[in-house]
Amino acid sequence: DVKVTQSSRYLVKRTGEKVFLECVQDMDHENMFWYRQDPGLGLRLIYFSYDVKMKEKGDIPEGYSVSREKKERFSLILESASTNQTSMYLCASSMLTGELFFGEGSRLTVL
Amino acid sequence: GIQVEQSPPDLILQEGANSTLRCNFSDSVNNLQWFHQNPWGQLINLFYIPSGTKQNGRLSATTVATERYSLLYISSSQTTDSGVYFCAVPTYGNKLVFGAGTILRVKS
């Protein structure tokens, strides 16, 4: 079975904190993605990666960075969390055909 | 870029009823996916369907690529079918463009 695992389902952080969201896939997929989902705005792509140590900006990269040191792991980093980054964060991975698989999601609240 | 439109935006069904959800896309695509987002927020793959028809239990999907639409059929709906249904098509680099979703509520 396909498995994409996100490290935390629910997080509460303070403004200004550094936040790490971790994502691991066990399918040997080349492509990995981070989305955020907000009411009325749908799913928006933050960053994606086609290979280890490679990253590309998505539609809303401001305030975020990513790390992909190993093929199976893709981390999203909020250098200094702000209240407007309160959201649902969804990690996904895909095979070369493009079929996408999502993790369970991480609900982040920034106070 | 490619546009994806889903209809209807909202749907309320009585348990046991059937429904059809539609996804229109503005350009040629080589694949299309349907997802169900459950009340806990997880997006579950339903179908990966570039063309033709696939069935999985009470759900089936048909994509007519030449006419740029896909349909998701839900038969004998159950309360567990409630949630949001998304379709998505690829743009460059295997990134997906998502529709706005159809919110389905099934009442018992």
mmCIF file of C-alpha atoms in Angstrom:
data_model
loop_
_atom_site.group_PDB
_atom_site.id
_atom_site.type_symbol
_atom_site.label_atom_id
_atom_site.label_comp_id
_atom_site.label_asym_id
_atom_site.label_seq_id
_atom_site.Cartn_x
_atom_site.Cartn_y
_atom_site.Cartn_z
ATOM 1 C CA ASP A 1 0.000 0.000 0.000
ATOM 2 C CA VAL A 2 1.066 3.521 -0.774
ATOM 3 C CA LYS A 3 2.119 5.432 2.309
ATOM 4 C CA VAL A 4 2.848 9.123 2.813
ATOM 5 C CA THR A 5 3.381 9.993 6.456
ATOM 6 C CA GLN A 6 3.349 13.470 7.941
ATOM 7 C CA SER A 7 5.015 13.864 11.283
ATOM 8 C CA SER A 8 2.312 15.771 13.154
ATOM 9 C CA ARG A 9 -1.450 15.895 12.682
ATOM 10 C CA TYR A 10 -1.901 18.963 14.889
ATOM 11 C CA LEU A 11 0.585 21.637 15.919
ATOM 12 C CA VAL A 12 0.256 24.859 17.891
ATOM 13 C CA LYS A 13 3.152 27.303 17.643
ATOM 14 C CA ARG A 14 3.898 30.875 18.684
ATOM 15 C CA THR A 15 4.534 33.753 16.311
ATOM 16 C CA GLY A 16 8.221 33.909 15.437
ATOM 17 C CA GLU A 17 8.957 30.252 16.150
ATOM 18 C CA LYS A 18 10.751 28.084 13.620
ATOM 19 C CA VAL A 19 8.486 25.250 12.517
ATOM 20 C CA PHE A 20 9.419 22.000 10.792
ATOM 21 C CA LEU A 21 6.833 19.860 9.023
ATOM 22 C CA GLU A 22 8.174 16.492 8.030
ATOM 23 C CA CYS A 23 6.938 14.173 5.310
ATOM 24 C CA VAL A 24 8.125 10.684 4.459
ATOM 25 C CA GLN A 25 7.041 8.446 1.588
ATOM 26 C CA ASP A 26 7.829 4.768 1.205
ATOM 27 C CA MET A 27 7.134 4.387 -2.510
ATOM 28 C CA ASP A 28 10.474 5.495 -3.983
ATOM 29 C CA HIS A 29 8.735 8.392 -5.730
ATOM 30 C CA GLU A 30 10.851 11.036 -7.387
ATOM 31 C CA ASN A 31 8.386 13.883 -6.958
ATOM 32 C CA MET A 32 7.268 15.382 -3.673
ATOM 33 C CA PHE A 33 5.034 18.365 -2.978
ATOM 34 C CA TRP A 34 3.857 20.644 -0.200
ATOM 35 C CA TYR A 35 0.408 22.270 -0.425
ATOM 36 C CA ARG A 36 -1.573 24.405 1.932
ATOM 37 C CA GLN A 37 -5.338 24.438 2.035
ATOM 38 C CA ASP A 38 -7.463 27.311 3.289
ATOM 39 C CA PRO A 39 -11.231 27.790 3.197
ATOM 40 C CA GLY A 40 -12.287 29.450 -0.024
ATOM 41 C CA LEU A 41 -8.791 29.297 -1.513
ATOM 42 C CA GLY A 42 -8.489 25.610 -2.314
ATOM 43 C CA LEU A 43 -5.186 23.803 -2.500
ATOM 44 C CA ARG A 44 -2.169 25.957 -3.272
ATOM 45 C CA LEU A 45 1.275 24.628 -4.083
ATOM 46 C CA ILE A 46 4.068 25.933 -1.872
ATOM 47 C CA TYR A 47 7.134 24.019 -3.056
ATOM 48 C CA PHE A 48 7.934 20.838 -4.933
ATOM 49 C CA SER A 49 10.945 18.672 -5.582
ATOM 50 C CA TYR A 50 11.844 16.381 -8.468
ATOM 51 C CA ASP A 51 14.885 14.808 -6.915
ATOM 52 C CA VAL A 52 17.130 14.804 -3.912
ATOM 53 C CA LYS A 53 18.526 18.258 -3.163
ATOM 54 C CA MET A 54 16.353 19.788 -5.862
ATOM 55 C CA LYS A 55 13.505 22.158 -5.128
ATOM 56 C CA GLU A 56 11.277 24.483 -7.062
ATOM 57 C CA LYS A 57 8.947 27.228 -5.947
ATOM 58 C CA GLY A 58 5.268 26.707 -6.327
ATOM 59 C CA ASP A 59 2.582 29.364 -6.326
ATOM 60 C CA ILE A 60 3.021 30.681 -2.774
ATOM 61 C CA PRO A 61 6.601 30.078 -1.559
ATOM 62 C CA GLU A 62 6.985 33.291 0.455
ATOM 63 C CA GLY A 63 7.703 32.621 4.109
ATOM 64 C CA TYR A 64 8.590 28.972 3.518
ATOM 65 C CA SER A 65 11.639 26.922 2.646
ATOM 66 C CA VAL A 66 12.116 23.198 2.032
ATOM 67 C CA SER A 67 14.737 20.534 2.390
ATOM 68 C CA ARG A 68 15.147 17.246 0.567
ATOM 69 C CA GLU A 69 18.315 15.511 1.723
ATOM 70 C CA LYS A 70 16.986 11.998 1.109
ATOM 71 C CA LYS A 71 14.651 10.754 -1.583
ATOM 72 C CA GLU A 72 11.983 9.619 0.842
ATOM 73 C CA ARG A 73 11.854 12.766 2.988
ATOM 74 C CA PHE A 74 10.644 16.271 2.167
ATOM 75 C CA SER A 75 10.568 18.884 4.916
ATOM 76 C CA LEU A 76 8.715 22.179 4.969
ATOM 77 C CA ILE A 77 10.240 24.911 7.121
ATOM 78 C CA LEU A 78 8.620 28.051 8.418
ATOM 79 C CA GLU A 79 11.606 30.178 9.429
ATOM 80 C CA SER A 80 9.543 32.562 11.531
ATOM 81 C CA ALA A 81 5.930 31.495 11.870
ATOM 82 C CA SER A 82 3.240 34.116 11.472
ATOM 83 C CA THR A 83 -0.482 34.002 12.177
ATOM 84 C CA ASN A 84 -1.302 34.057 8.448
ATOM 85 C CA GLN A 85 0.453 30.714 8.145
ATOM 86 C CA THR A 86 -2.233 29.053 10.219
ATOM 87 C CA SER A 87 -3.505 26.461 7.791
ATOM 88 C CA MET A 88 -3.817 22.831 6.792
ATOM 89 C CA TYR A 89 -0.566 21.590 5.226
ATOM 90 C CA LEU A 90 -0.652 18.620 2.894
ATOM 91 C CA CYS A 91 2.327 16.675 1.650
ATOM 92 C CA ALA A 92 2.131 14.518 -1.450
ATOM 93 C CA SER A 93 4.333 12.388 -3.630
ATOM 94 C CA SER A 94 3.952 11.114 -7.156
ATOM 95 C CA MET A 95 5.392 8.585 -9.500
ATOM 96 C CA LEU A 96 6.609 9.549 -12.950
ATOM 97 C CA THR A 97 3.110 9.018 -14.356
ATOM 98 C CA GLY A 98 1.961 11.879 -12.178
ATOM 99 C CA GLU A 99 -0.467 9.950 -9.979
ATOM 100 C CA LEU A 100 -0.446 11.841 -6.702
ATOM 101 C CA PHE A 101 -0.727 10.416 -3.192
ATOM 102 C CA PHE A 102 -1.341 12.567 -0.127
ATOM 103 C CA GLY A 103 -0.444 12.266 3.515
ATOM 104 C CA GLU A 104 -2.976 12.762 6.298
ATOM 105 C CA GLY A 105 -2.322 16.483 6.603
ATOM 106 C CA SER A 106 -0.973 18.684 9.387
ATOM 107 C CA ARG A 107 -3.156 21.365 10.946
ATOM 108 C CA LEU A 108 -0.933 24.205 12.106
ATOM 109 C CA THR A 109 -2.155 26.974 14.366
ATOM 110 C CA VAL A 110 0.120 29.960 14.934
ATOM 111 C CA LEU A 111 -0.809 32.083 17.945
ATOM 112 C CA GLY B 1 -2.758 28.051 -17.615
ATOM 113 C CA ILE B 2 -5.222 25.226 -17.555
ATOM 114 C CA GLN B 3 -8.528 25.869 -15.806
ATOM 115 C CA VAL B 4 -10.503 23.230 -13.919
ATOM 116 C CA GLU B 5 -14.159 23.735 -13.043
ATOM 117 C CA GLN B 6 -16.272 21.442 -10.910
ATOM 118 C CA SER B 7 -20.003 21.289 -10.583
ATOM 119 C CA PRO B 8 -22.136 21.440 -8.610
ATOM 120 C CA PRO B 9 -20.331 23.313 -5.839
ATOM 121 C CA ASP B 10 -22.650 21.837 -3.189
ATOM 122 C CA LEU B 11 -24.840 18.784 -3.114
ATOM 123 C CA ILE B 12 -27.128 17.388 -0.445
ATOM 124 C CA LEU B 13 -28.378 13.843 -0.839
ATOM 125 C CA GLN B 14 -30.589 11.506 1.072
ATOM 126 C CA GLU B 15 -28.871 8.260 1.939
ATOM 127 C CA GLY B 16 -29.368 5.764 -0.856
ATOM 128 C CA ALA B 17 -29.595 8.338 -3.637
ATOM 129 C CA ASN B 18 -27.316 8.468 -6.671
ATOM 130 C CA SER B 19 -25.332 11.462 -7.857
ATOM 131 C CA THR B 20 -23.066 12.659 -10.638
ATOM 132 C CA LEU B 21 -20.242 15.131 -10.155
ATOM 133 C CA ARG B 22 -18.671 16.862 -13.108
ATOM 134 C CA CYS B 23 -15.177 18.158 -13.840
ATOM 135 C CA ASN B 24 -14.448 20.310 -16.905
ATOM 136 C CA PHE B 25 -10.948 21.263 -17.955
ATOM 137 C CA SER B 26 -9.823 23.840 -20.455
ATOM 138 C CA ASP B 27 -6.986 22.070 -22.238
ATOM 139 C CA SER B 28 -5.882 18.637 -23.345
ATOM 140 C CA VAL B 29 -4.583 16.466 -20.538
ATOM 141 C CA ASN B 30 -2.949 13.063 -20.358
ATOM 142 C CA ASN B 31 -4.356 12.122 -16.988
ATOM 143 C CA LEU B 32 -6.926 13.113 -14.412
ATOM 144 C CA GLN B 33 -7.415 12.214 -10.782
ATOM 145 C CA TRP B 34 -10.417 12.244 -8.473
ATOM 146 C CA PHE B 35 -9.937 12.630 -4.719
ATOM 147 C CA HIS B 36 -12.224 12.506 -1.708
ATOM 148 C CA GLN B 37 -11.331 14.692 1.251
ATOM 149 C CA ASN B 38 -12.768 13.175 4.402
ATOM 150 C CA PRO B 39 -13.960 15.208 7.400
ATOM 151 C CA TRP B 40 -10.514 14.865 9.008
ATOM 152 C CA GLY B 41 -8.876 16.540 6.031
ATOM 153 C CA GLN B 42 -7.135 13.639 4.388
ATOM 154 C CA LEU B 43 -7.267 13.446 0.593
ATOM 155 C CA ILE B 44 -7.966 9.919 -0.551
ATOM 156 C CA ASN B 45 -7.265 8.781 -4.089
ATOM 157 C CA LEU B 46 -10.406 7.598 -5.810
ATOM 158 C CA PHE B 47 -9.451 7.282 -9.440
ATOM 159 C CA TYR B 48 -6.534 7.886 -11.729
ATOM 160 C CA ILE B 49 -8.358 7.991 -15.045
ATOM 161 C CA PRO B 50 -6.799 9.515 -18.165
ATOM 162 C CA SER B 51 -9.649 8.221 -20.330
ATOM 163 C CA GLY B 52 -12.417 5.670 -20.368
ATOM 164 C CA THR B 53 -14.364 4.321 -17.418
ATOM 165 C CA LYS B 54 -13.281 2.760 -14.142
ATOM 166 C CA GLN B 55 -15.348 1.341 -11.317
ATOM 167 C CA ASN B 56 -14.591 0.769 -7.670
ATOM 168 C CA GLY B 57 -17.525 -0.528 -5.678
ATOM 169 C CA ARG B 58 -20.297 2.066 -5.616
ATOM 170 C CA LEU B 59 -18.131 4.648 -7.314
ATOM 171 C CA SER B 60 -17.256 4.922 -10.953
ATOM 172 C CA ALA B 61 -15.614 7.544 -13.120
ATOM 173 C CA THR B 62 -15.584 8.349 -16.799
ATOM 174 C CA THR B 63 -13.196 10.677 -18.570
ATOM 175 C CA VAL B 64 -13.849 11.870 -22.111
ATOM 176 C CA ALA B 65 -10.536 13.494 -22.868
ATOM 177 C CA THR B 66 -11.497 14.669 -26.350
ATOM 178 C CA GLU B 67 -14.399 16.645 -24.881
ATOM 179 C CA ARG B 68 -12.435 17.776 -21.826
ATOM 180 C CA TYR B 69 -14.594 16.505 -19.019
ATOM 181 C CA SER B 70 -14.800 13.790 -16.430
ATOM 182 C CA LEU B 71 -17.738 12.487 -14.398
ATOM 183 C CA LEU B 72 -17.753 10.828 -11.001
ATOM 184 C CA TYR B 73 -20.781 8.668 -10.216
ATOM 185 C CA ILE B 74 -21.762 7.783 -6.691
ATOM 186 C CA SER B 75 -24.487 5.177 -6.382
ATOM 187 C CA SER B 76 -26.490 4.256 -3.289
ATOM 188 C CA SER B 77 -24.812 7.033 -1.323
ATOM 189 C CA GLN B 78 -23.910 6.542 2.334
ATOM 190 C CA THR B 79 -23.210 9.070 5.068
ATOM 191 C CA THR B 80 -19.535 8.117 4.889
ATOM 192 C CA ASP B 81 -19.463 9.499 1.338
ATOM 193 C CA SER B 82 -19.814 13.002 2.782
ATOM 194 C CA GLY B 83 -16.884 15.328 2.279
ATOM 195 C CA VAL B 84 -15.333 17.258 -0.552
ATOM 196 C CA TYR B 85 -14.596 15.756 -3.954
ATOM 197 C CA PHE B 86 -11.781 17.207 -6.020
ATOM 198 C CA CYS B 87 -10.643 16.556 -9.530
ATOM 199 C CA ALA B 88 -7.142 17.482 -10.635
ATOM 200 C CA VAL B 89 -5.258 17.540 -13.912
ATOM 201 C CA PRO B 90 -1.542 17.917 -14.593
ATOM 202 C CA THR B 91 0.228 20.979 -15.776
ATOM 203 C CA TYR B 92 3.913 21.171 -16.607
ATOM 204 C CA GLY B 93 6.282 19.163 -14.486
ATOM 205 C CA ASN B 94 3.624 16.811 -13.155
ATOM 206 C CA LYS B 95 2.178 19.531 -10.951
ATOM 207 C CA LEU B 96 -1.570 19.187 -10.533
ATOM 208 C CA VAL B 97 -4.171 21.888 -10.936
ATOM 209 C CA PHE B 98 -7.144 21.283 -8.675
ATOM 210 C CA GLY B 99 -10.756 22.231 -9.118
ATOM 211 C CA ALA B 100 -12.528 24.086 -6.335
ATOM 212 C CA GLY B 101 -14.288 20.919 -5.241
ATOM 213 C CA THR B 102 -17.848 19.689 -4.717
ATOM 214 C CA ILE B 103 -19.063 19.580 -1.136
ATOM 215 C CA LEU B 104 -21.259 16.524 -0.666
ATOM 216 C CA ARG B 105 -23.486 15.992 2.344
ATOM 217 C CA VAL B 106 -25.362 12.725 2.662
ATOM 218 C CA LYS B 107 -28.186 12.733 5.185
ATOM 219 C CA SER B 108 -29.431 9.620 6.946
#
